[in-house]
PDB file of C-alpha atoms in Angstrom:
ATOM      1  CA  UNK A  83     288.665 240.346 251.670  1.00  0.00           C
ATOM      2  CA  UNK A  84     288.773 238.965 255.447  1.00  0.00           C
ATOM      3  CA  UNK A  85     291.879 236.941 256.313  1.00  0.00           C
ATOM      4  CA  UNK A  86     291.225 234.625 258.819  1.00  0.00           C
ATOM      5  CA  UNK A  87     292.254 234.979 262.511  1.00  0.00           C
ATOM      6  CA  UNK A  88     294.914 232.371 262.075  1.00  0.00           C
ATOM      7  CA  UNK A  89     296.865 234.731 259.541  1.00  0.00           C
ATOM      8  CA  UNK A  90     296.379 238.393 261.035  1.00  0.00           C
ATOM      9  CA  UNK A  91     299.772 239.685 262.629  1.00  0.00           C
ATOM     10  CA  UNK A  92     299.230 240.730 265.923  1.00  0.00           C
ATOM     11  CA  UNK A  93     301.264 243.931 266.811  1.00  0.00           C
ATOM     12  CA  UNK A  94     302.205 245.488 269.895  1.00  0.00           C
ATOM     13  CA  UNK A  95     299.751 247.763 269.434  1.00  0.00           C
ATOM     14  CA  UNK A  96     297.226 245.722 268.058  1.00  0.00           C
ATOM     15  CA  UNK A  97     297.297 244.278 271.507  1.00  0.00           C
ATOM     16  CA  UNK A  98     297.074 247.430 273.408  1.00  0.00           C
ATOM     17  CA  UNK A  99     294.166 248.607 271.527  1.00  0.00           C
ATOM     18  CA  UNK A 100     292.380 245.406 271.794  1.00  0.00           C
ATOM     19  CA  UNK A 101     292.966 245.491 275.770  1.00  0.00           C
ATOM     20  CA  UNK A 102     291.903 248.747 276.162  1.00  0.00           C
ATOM     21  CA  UNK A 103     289.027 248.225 273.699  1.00  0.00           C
ATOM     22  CA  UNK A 104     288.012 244.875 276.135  1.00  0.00           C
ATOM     23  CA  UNK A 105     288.907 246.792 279.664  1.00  0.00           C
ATOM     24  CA  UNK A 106     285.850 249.345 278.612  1.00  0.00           C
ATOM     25  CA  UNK A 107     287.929 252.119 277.878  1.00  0.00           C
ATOM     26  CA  UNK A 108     286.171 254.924 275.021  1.00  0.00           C
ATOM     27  CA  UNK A 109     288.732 254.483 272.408  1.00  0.00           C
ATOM     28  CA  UNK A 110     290.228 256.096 269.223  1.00  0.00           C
ATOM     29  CA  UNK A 111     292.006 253.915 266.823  1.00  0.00           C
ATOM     30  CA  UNK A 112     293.571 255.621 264.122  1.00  0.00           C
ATOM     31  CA  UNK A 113     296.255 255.394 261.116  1.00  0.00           C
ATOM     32  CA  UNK A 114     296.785 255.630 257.298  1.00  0.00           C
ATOM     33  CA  UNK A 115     294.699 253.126 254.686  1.00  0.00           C
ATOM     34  CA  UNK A 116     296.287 249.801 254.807  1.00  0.00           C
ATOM     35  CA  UNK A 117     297.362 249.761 258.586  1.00  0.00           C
ATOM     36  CA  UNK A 118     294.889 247.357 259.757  1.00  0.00           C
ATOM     37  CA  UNK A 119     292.054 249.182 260.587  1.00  0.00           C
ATOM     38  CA  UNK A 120     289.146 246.908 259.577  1.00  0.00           C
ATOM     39  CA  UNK A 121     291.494 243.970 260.444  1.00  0.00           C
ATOM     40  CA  UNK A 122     291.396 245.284 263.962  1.00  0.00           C
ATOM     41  CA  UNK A 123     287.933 245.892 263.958  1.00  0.00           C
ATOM     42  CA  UNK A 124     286.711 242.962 262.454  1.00  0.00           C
ATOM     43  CA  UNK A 125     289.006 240.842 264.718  1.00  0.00           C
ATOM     44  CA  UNK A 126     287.561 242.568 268.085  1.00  0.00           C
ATOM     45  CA  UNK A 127     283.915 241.765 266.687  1.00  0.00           C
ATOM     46  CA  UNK A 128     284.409 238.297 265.816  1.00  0.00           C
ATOM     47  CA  UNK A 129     286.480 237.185 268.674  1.00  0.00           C
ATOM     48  CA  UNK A 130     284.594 239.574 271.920  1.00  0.00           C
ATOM     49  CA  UNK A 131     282.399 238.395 274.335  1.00  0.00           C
ATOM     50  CA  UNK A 132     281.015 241.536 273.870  1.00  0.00           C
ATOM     51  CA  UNK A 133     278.386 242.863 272.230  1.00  0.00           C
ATOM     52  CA  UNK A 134     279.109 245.053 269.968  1.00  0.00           C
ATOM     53  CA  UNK A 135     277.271 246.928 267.625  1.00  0.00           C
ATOM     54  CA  UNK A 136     278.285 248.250 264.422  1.00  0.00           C
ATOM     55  CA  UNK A 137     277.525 251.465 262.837  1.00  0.00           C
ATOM     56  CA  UNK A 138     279.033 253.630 260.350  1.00  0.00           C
ATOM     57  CA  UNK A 139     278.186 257.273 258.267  1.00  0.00           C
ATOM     58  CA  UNK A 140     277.070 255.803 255.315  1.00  0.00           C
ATOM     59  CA  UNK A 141     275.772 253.025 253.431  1.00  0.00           C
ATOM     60  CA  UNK A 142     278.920 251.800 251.679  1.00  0.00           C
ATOM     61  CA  UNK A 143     280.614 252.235 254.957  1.00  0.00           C
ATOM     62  CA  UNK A 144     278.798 250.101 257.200  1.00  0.00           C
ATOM     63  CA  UNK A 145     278.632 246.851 254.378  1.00  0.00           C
ATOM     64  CA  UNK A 146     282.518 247.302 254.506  1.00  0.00           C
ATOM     65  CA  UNK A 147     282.208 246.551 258.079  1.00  0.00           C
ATOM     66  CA  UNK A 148     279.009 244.017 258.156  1.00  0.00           C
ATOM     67  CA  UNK A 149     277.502 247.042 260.457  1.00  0.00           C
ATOM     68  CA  UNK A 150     274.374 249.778 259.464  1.00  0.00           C
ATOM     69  CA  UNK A 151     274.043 252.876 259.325  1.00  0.00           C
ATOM     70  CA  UNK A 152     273.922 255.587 262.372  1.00  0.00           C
ATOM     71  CA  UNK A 153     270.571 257.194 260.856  1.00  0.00           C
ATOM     72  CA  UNK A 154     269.254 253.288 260.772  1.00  0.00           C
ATOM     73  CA  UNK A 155     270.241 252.714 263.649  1.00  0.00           C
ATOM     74  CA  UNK A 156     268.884 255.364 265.620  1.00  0.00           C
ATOM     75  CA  UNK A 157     265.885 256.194 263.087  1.00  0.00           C
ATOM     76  CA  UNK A 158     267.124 259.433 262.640  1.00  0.00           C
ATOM     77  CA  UNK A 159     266.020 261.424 259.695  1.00  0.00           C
ATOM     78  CA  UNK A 160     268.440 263.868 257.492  1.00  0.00           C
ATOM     79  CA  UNK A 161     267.375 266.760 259.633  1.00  0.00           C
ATOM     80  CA  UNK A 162     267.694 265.506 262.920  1.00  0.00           C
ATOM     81  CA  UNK A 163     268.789 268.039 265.817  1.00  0.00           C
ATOM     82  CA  UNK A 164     269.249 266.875 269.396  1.00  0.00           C
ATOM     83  CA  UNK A 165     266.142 269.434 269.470  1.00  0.00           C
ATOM     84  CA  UNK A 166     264.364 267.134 267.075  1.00  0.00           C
ATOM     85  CA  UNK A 167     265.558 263.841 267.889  1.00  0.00           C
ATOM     86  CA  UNK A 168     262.771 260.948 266.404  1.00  0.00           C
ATOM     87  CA  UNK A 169     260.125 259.357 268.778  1.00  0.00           C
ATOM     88  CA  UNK A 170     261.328 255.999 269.979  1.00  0.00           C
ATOM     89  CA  UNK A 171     259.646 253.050 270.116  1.00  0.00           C
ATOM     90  CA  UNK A 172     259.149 250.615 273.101  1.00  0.00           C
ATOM     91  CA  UNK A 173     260.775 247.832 271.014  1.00  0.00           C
ATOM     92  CA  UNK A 174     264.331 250.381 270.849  1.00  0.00           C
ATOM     93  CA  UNK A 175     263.938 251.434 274.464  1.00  0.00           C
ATOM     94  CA  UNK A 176     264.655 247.962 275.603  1.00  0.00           C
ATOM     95  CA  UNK A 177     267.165 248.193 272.486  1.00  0.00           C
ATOM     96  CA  UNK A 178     269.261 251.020 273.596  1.00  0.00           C
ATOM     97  CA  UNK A 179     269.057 250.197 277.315  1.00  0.00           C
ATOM     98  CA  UNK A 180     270.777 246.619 276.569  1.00  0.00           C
ATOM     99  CA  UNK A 181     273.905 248.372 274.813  1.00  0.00           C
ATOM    100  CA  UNK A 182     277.434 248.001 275.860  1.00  0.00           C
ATOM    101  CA  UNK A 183     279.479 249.118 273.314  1.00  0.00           C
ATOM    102  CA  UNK A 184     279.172 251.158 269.952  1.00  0.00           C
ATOM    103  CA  UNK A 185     281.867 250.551 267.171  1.00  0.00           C
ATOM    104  CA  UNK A 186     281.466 253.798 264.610  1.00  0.00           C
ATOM    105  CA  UNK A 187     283.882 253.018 261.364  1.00  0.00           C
ATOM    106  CA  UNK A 188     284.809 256.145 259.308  1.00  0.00           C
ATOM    107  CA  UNK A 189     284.556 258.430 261.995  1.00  0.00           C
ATOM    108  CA  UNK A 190     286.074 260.793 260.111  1.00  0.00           C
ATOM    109  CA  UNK A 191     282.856 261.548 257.879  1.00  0.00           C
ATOM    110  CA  UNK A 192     280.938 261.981 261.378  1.00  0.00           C
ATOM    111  CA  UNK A 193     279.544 265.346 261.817  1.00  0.00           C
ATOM    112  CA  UNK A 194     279.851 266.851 265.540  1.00  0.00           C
ATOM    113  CA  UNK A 195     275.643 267.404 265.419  1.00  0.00           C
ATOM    114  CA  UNK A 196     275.186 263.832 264.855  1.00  0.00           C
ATOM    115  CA  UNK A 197     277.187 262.351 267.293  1.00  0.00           C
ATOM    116  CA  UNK A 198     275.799 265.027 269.699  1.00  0.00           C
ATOM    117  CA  UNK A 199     272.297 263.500 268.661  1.00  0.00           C
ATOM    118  CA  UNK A 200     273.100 260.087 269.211  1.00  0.00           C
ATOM    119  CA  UNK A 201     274.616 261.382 272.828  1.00  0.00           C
ATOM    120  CA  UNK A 202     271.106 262.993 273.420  1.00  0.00           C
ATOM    121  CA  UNK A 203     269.326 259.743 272.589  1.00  0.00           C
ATOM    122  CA  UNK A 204     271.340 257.519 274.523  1.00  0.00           C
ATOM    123  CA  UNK A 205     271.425 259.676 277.689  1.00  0.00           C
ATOM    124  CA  UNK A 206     267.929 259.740 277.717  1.00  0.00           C
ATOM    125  CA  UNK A 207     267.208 255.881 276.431  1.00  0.00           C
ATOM    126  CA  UNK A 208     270.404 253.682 277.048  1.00  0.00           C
ATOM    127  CA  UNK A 209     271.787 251.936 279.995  1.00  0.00           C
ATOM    128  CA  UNK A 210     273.012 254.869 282.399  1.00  0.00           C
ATOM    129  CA  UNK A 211     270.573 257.364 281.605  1.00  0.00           C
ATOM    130  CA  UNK A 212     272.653 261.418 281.970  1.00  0.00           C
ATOM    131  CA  UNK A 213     275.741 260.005 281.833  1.00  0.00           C
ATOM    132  CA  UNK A 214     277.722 260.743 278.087  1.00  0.00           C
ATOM    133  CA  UNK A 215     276.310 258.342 275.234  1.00  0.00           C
ATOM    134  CA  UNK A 216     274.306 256.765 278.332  1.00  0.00           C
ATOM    135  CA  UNK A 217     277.351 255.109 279.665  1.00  0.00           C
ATOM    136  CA  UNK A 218     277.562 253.091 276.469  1.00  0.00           C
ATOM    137  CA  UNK A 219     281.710 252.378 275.850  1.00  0.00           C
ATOM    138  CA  UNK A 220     282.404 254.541 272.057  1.00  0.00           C
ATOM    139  CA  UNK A 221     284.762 252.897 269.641  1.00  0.00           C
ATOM    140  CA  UNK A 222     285.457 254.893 266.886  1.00  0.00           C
ATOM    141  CA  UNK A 223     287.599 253.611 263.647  1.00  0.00           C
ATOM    142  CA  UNK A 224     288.839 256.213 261.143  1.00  0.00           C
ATOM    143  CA  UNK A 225     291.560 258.395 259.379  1.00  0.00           C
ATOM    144  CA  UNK A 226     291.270 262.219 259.496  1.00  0.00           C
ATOM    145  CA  UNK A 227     293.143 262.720 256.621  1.00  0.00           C
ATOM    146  CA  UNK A 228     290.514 260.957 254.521  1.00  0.00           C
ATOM    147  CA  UNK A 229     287.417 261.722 253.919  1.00  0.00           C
ATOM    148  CA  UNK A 230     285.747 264.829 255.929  1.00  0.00           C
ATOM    149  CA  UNK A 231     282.000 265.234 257.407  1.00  0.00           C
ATOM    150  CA  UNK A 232     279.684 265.780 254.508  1.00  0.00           C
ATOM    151  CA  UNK A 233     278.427 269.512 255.609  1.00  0.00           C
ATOM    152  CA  UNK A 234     275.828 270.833 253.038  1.00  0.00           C
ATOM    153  CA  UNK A 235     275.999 274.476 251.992  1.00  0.00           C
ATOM    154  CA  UNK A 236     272.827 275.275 254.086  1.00  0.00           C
ATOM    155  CA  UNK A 237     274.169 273.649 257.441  1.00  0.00           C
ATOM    156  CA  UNK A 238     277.769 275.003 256.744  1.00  0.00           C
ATOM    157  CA  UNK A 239     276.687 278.627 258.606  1.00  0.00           C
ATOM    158  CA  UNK A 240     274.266 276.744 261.291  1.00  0.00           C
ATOM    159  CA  UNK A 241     277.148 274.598 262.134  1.00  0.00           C
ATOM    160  CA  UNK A 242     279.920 277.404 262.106  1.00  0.00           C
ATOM    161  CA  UNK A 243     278.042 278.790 264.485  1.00  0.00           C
ATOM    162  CA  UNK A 244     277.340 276.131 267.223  1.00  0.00           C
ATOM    163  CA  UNK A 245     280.812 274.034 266.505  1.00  0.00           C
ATOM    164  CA  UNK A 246     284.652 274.911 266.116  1.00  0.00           C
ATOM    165  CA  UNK A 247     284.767 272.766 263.197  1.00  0.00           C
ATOM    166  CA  UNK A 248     282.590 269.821 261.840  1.00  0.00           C
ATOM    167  CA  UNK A 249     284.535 267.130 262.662  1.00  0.00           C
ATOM    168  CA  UNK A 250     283.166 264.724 265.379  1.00  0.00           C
ATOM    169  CA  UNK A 251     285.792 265.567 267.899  1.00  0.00           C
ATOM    170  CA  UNK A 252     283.914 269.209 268.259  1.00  0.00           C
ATOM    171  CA  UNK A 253     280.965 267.356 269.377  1.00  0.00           C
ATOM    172  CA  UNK A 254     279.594 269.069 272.733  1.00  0.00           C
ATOM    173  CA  UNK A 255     279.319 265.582 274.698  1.00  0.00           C
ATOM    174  CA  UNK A 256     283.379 266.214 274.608  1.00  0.00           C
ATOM    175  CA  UNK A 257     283.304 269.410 276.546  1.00  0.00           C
ATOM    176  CA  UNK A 258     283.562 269.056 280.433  1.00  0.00           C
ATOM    177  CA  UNK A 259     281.452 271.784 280.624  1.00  0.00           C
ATOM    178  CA  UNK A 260     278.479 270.457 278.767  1.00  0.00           C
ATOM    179  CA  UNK A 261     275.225 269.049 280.674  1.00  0.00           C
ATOM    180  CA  UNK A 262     272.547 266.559 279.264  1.00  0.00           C
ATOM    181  CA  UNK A 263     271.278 267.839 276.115  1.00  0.00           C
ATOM    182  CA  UNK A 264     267.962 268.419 276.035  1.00  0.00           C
TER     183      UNK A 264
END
């Protein structure tokens, strides 16, 4: 249930990560159920001049959050690759070109290939076209020590073998030493 704005305790480093969020920095926020998470999240959303949108790995997910779905989002299918990323339509071109800043909740379930496909898409399509996730500022929400990327028993070996582990944070738009994915 949302508490209003009036009755949220603002921390320390609830400040600090709402500064840094509003500066334009890429940003991790992270910590245990029940530390204020969503409350953060929610709070940076409703009060930004910003505009943020709102994604997150799965349909459950992005309700909690009043957000949709990555896949919606980007019309990917379940087999996307950033070999295979969808046709886009004119109507998302001026979409993705417009974007400032994507908020991902439960990053944690985020699988490295997908967030490598959404950095393919967006460095061809959004607002600084090359640059990582097209110069979009990346906000991601999420506990590692919940729940893991969903890895099927037929991707398992194809993943193994292109990623150090699953997780997002193995995602190649990390490495320095990565160019623009085809």
């Amino acid at each position: 249930e949302r508490q209003p704005a009036e009755e949220i305790t603002i921390t320390d480093g609830f400040t600090r990560a709402i500064d840094a969020i509003e500066r334009g920095e890429n940003v991790f926020i992270t910590g245990r159920a029940g530390t204020g998470k969503s409350t953060l999240l929610r709070y940076f959303r409703d009060t930004t001049k910003k505009r943020p949108v709102v994604l997150a790995p799965t349909g459950v997910a992005a309700v909690n959050v009043g957000g949709q779905t990555i896949h919606s989002f980007f019309g990917f299918g379940p087999d996307v690759t950033t070999g295979r990323l969808p046709r886009v339509q004119p109507k998302d071109i001026k979409k993705y070109a417009a974007l400032q800043t994507i908020v991902i909740d439960e990053i944690s379930m985020v699988r490295a290939d997908l967030l490598d496909c959404m950095n393919a898409l967006l460095q061809k399509h959004g607002p600084k076209k090359g640059r990582p996730f097209g110069g979009v500022q990346m906000v991601f929400f999420g506990d590692l020590y919940q729940l893991p990327p969903v890895v099927t028993s037929e991707a398992r070996e194809a993943l193994a073998s292109q990623y150090a582990t699953p997780y997002f944070f193995s995602a190649r738009v990390f490495d320095p030493q990565q160019t623009l994915l085809n």
